[in-house]
Structures are given as structure tokens and as C-alpha cells.
Amino acid sequence: MTHRAPVTVACVQLAPVIGDALESVARIDAGVTEAAQRGAQIVVVPELANTGYMFENAGEVRGAAQALDGPYVSHLIQMAGSLGIVIASGFAELGADDSVYNAAVIVDGSGLLASYRKAHLWNTEKEVFTAGGQRPPVVDTQYGRLGLMICYDLEFPEWVRMVALEGAELLCAPVNWPRYPSPEGERPGEVVRVQADASVNRMYIAAADRVGRERGQDWLGGTVIVDTDGYPVTALELGEAHVALARLDLGLAHDKAVSPLNDVHADRRTELY
Amino acid sequence: MTHRAPVTVACVQLAPVIGDALESVARIDAGVTEAAQRGAQIVVVPELANTGYMFENAGEVRGAAQALDGPYVSHLIQMAGSLGIVIASGFAELGADDSVYNAAVIVDGSGLLASYRKAHLWNTEKEVFTAGGQRPPVVDTQYGRLGLMICYDLEFPEWVRMVALEGAELLCAPVNWPRYPSPEGERPGEVVRVQADASVNRMYIAAADRVGRERGQDWLGGTVIVDTDGYPVTALELGEAHVALARLDLGLAHDKAVSPLNDVHADRRTELY
């Protein structure tokens, strides 16, 4: 078991304002700054945080999309540098191929560390985004080895397994979880699946969700950080804008043992899968 | 969406008595009979139900193991016939190859419908059992299309995916979950993982757990039946011997849609996994 100095990880749960990038980015700045002031070293921001989600058509999302070296990501790099932190955020990417992607980045003050295009598109995203065709990235940062994927990707254990097998200690997951009814007393299924994703890989996961009502769609606000046993280490504050923080010993993610003779990765029967 | 007449599924949560096969089978008989009397058509019995679990050495488990056509499975077939039900149960199998397996069967009155040898062995099982080398079975029965696997197998989403892709409506899972501490207010991780297994495949799962204390080991008694959304449809009665029943519309397991444009199986990006 490898212990390391704990790092503070934060998720910023906020409501983007569709069609108002300035206000959306102001909310991101406020949340990220609060997180850093409270000690966060790694900060995760929701999916499509600077644009909102409920696009009316492909033209609207194309108009909001930016290049990977465009103003939003450049702004994140600048903010990460001035705060001395690592930021993971979703955004709408206009690719060099002229396609529009539901994308995410990990940056620090030195620049772009990793980028990703969502491979498993949700519902009408299929009508306005091009699906990514690359595996989710895993990247070493000054605060730990981070994986990156987006929302519905988390529902595919095959995808989560990939970043875990590549040694991700913390999976950063910008999400936008639509609010659905769940049975009385039950934790939302999206959170349950994140818990399982973490525990079957003994990897931390930080899922930063959005809140608010946008063009008739209510959002869950199910932001959660879970430990390597799959238990939440932040309180669920469904629907409330807030910053969730947790101190994590990311070194523990290298310990895949679950009994004296079991290791969740080594125990896989890959010859049979 | 394919609706069918609901079927009643039961899990028998009981305490086997290690070293006393007669008493263990008497408890199985009592539980299965109660389940059938209460309307169950499919009854799931725990892992190693007729032998207990905490074997002192390989010799003890070998002494308790039986052939697939031995007295325990024959007894299950007879009981299934007289009650008009399908039974899934764990047992210790002595193979024709003279190896001992942590195994399970699905039977009805016509005989053996499917058998399985646990592929992912837990802890000291590795010292007394040979790991199975075949995929988990999926079999059509008069009450539905059933998959079968055992306990720690459920922690490998790759394994669960297999039976779901082969059309299993209900995954029958005999388990023996050791009791571990979980954080205050948290549902045990074993149950959380079953919930996720079900929901990412939109398949029902019935996990029949054991209870009691055996040679110093306490058992969780976390028996649960979950629906295709991954929510429990039976109450958790941790540690208490009981029969858990649920009426399930197994036809719903053929509906893999989670939005107008999403299907949890068709959405997999198999070319990237």
C-alpha cells in the first residue's frame, strides 16, 4: 500500500446559463476560486460547463463551441496557473475537422495536460455532437494520476476499467445528470453506478454535476466524490449549487487488494472475456 | 417493450451448518418450500448452501463435494418437480476430473438445466477449489431466461455483461458475502455493485446470501432482488434468515432503452474496448 500526502479534490456544482457564456464562466470562476481558497488542488467542473446543455439545434452548439486552444481552455489554464491547481472541465469543442464534440480537458498552469471527446453520447447529443473515437486519457499531474471521461461514459464499465488499468488514481468526471424520479429513499442510480465503478477498480472518482432548470429540463445536482471502496466521501446536496471537497490519499488507489488473496485487477479472467 | 405475465422470484436467506449436510439441506428444504407456498416460481439458494463455507482444508471440502448427478442436485430436481418451480443453488462439486469446484446449478422437475463453476474465486477458496474455465450459462426455463454466476463473479462487470448480452432476463446469483464494516448509513458495497450490474444491463438480479456465524466468520445476509433500473425490490434484512420475494415482469429485461436514442447494449463502443 502506497501512502502519499493527501490532496484536496473539489467538485464545483453549478448552473451554467445557456446562451450566456460570460455569466457561465463567471460562475465557474467563482466556484473554482472558492474551491482553491478552501484548499482544493484538483478541481472538477461539470460537463459543458461554459455553454449549458439544452441546445435547440446543431447550429446553436456549433456557435458555442471553441477550439481546444480557444478562449475557454486558455482561460482555464490561466486560472489554474494563478491558483496553483489542476482543473478538469467539460466544454463544447470545435475540432480541427470542423466537427463538434462534447469534450473535456485537464489543465494546469503549464497548459493543456489532456483532452477527451465523449465516446458514449446521451440522447439528443447524438444529433448535435460527433462521438469521440479515442480512449479516455490518463495523465500524471503534480497532484496525482488522473483519468477523464464524461457523464454517460460512466455507465460503461468497460470504459471505466480502461482508465483504472492504466493506473488512474482519480477519475475526473464532468457530468450533466438529468433529474429522473427515483424510488423513495433510494440514492439516484447515477451515483450508485459511480460507487460501483470506483469499488470494482479501487479508484477514486470525482463526478461534478450541474444544477438548475434549463429549457424545461431539471438537473439532478448529484455531485459526489467516492473513495476506493465506492463509498461517498462528500455529502449529496441534490440540486444545490455548492463546492464539494474531500481530502484523498490518492496513493491508496494503487492497492487493488480486497482480501489476502484477491486483487480486483489481477483477478480478472481476461482469457475468458 | 415486451410485457409478460409477472413471475414470482424468491431468495432463501439461510444459515448452512458446516459439517452437517442433513441439517443444511433441511433448512434449504424449509426455505424453498416456504417460498413456493408463497407463490415463488423461481427460487435462488445461497452459494455452498448444503455444505457451509469455512472449510478447514481442501480435504474437508472434498469430503463434502458431490458430483453433478449426486444426491444434492438430484434432491433439488425432485423438490423442483414436486413444487413445480425452478431452483438455482450453489453447491460444492466434485468434477469428473477429480477437481473440486465452487459450483451452482439451475434445475426444474425435468432435471438439470444449467451448471456453472465459479470463475473468480474469493480469498482462501483459491486454496481449496479449482477455478471454473467456462463462461456463465444462460438458459431458458418455463418461467424465464436465466443467467447464473456466484458471488465474487458479480464484482467483474465483464462477466455480468456476458450473460446480459446473451439475453438473460434474471441473473440468479448464489452468494456468501462476508460481513465487513461499512460507513454509517451506507448500504453494503456488495449490494451497491449488484444494483449497478443490473442497471447498466437493464437485467434483473436475484442475489441469495447466507447468514450466521461460522468458525469465526460473520456473514452479511445481504440478500436482494433488484429491478432493471438497479433499485432493490425487496427489503434488506441484514443477517436475518428469511425468504425474500418479488413479482417481476421479466419481459421488461428485453427493453434496453434508457432514452429515446439510447440503448445500454447498442451504445457500447465495442470497437474501442
Coordinates of C-alpha atoms in Angstrom, one line a residue, chain A residues 1 42 46 81 138 159 163 172 217 273:
Chain A
M1 CA 0.0 0.0 0.0
I42 CA -7.7 19.4 -8.1
P46 CA -19.3 19.9 -14.9
G81 CA -1.8 28.8 -13.0
V138 CA -4.9 9.1 -18.1
W159 CA -14.7 2.3 -20.3
V163 CA -8.5 4.2 -17.1
C172 CA -12.4 13.1 -13.0
Q217 CA -35.0 20.2 -18.1
Y273 CA -13.7 -12.2 -21.5

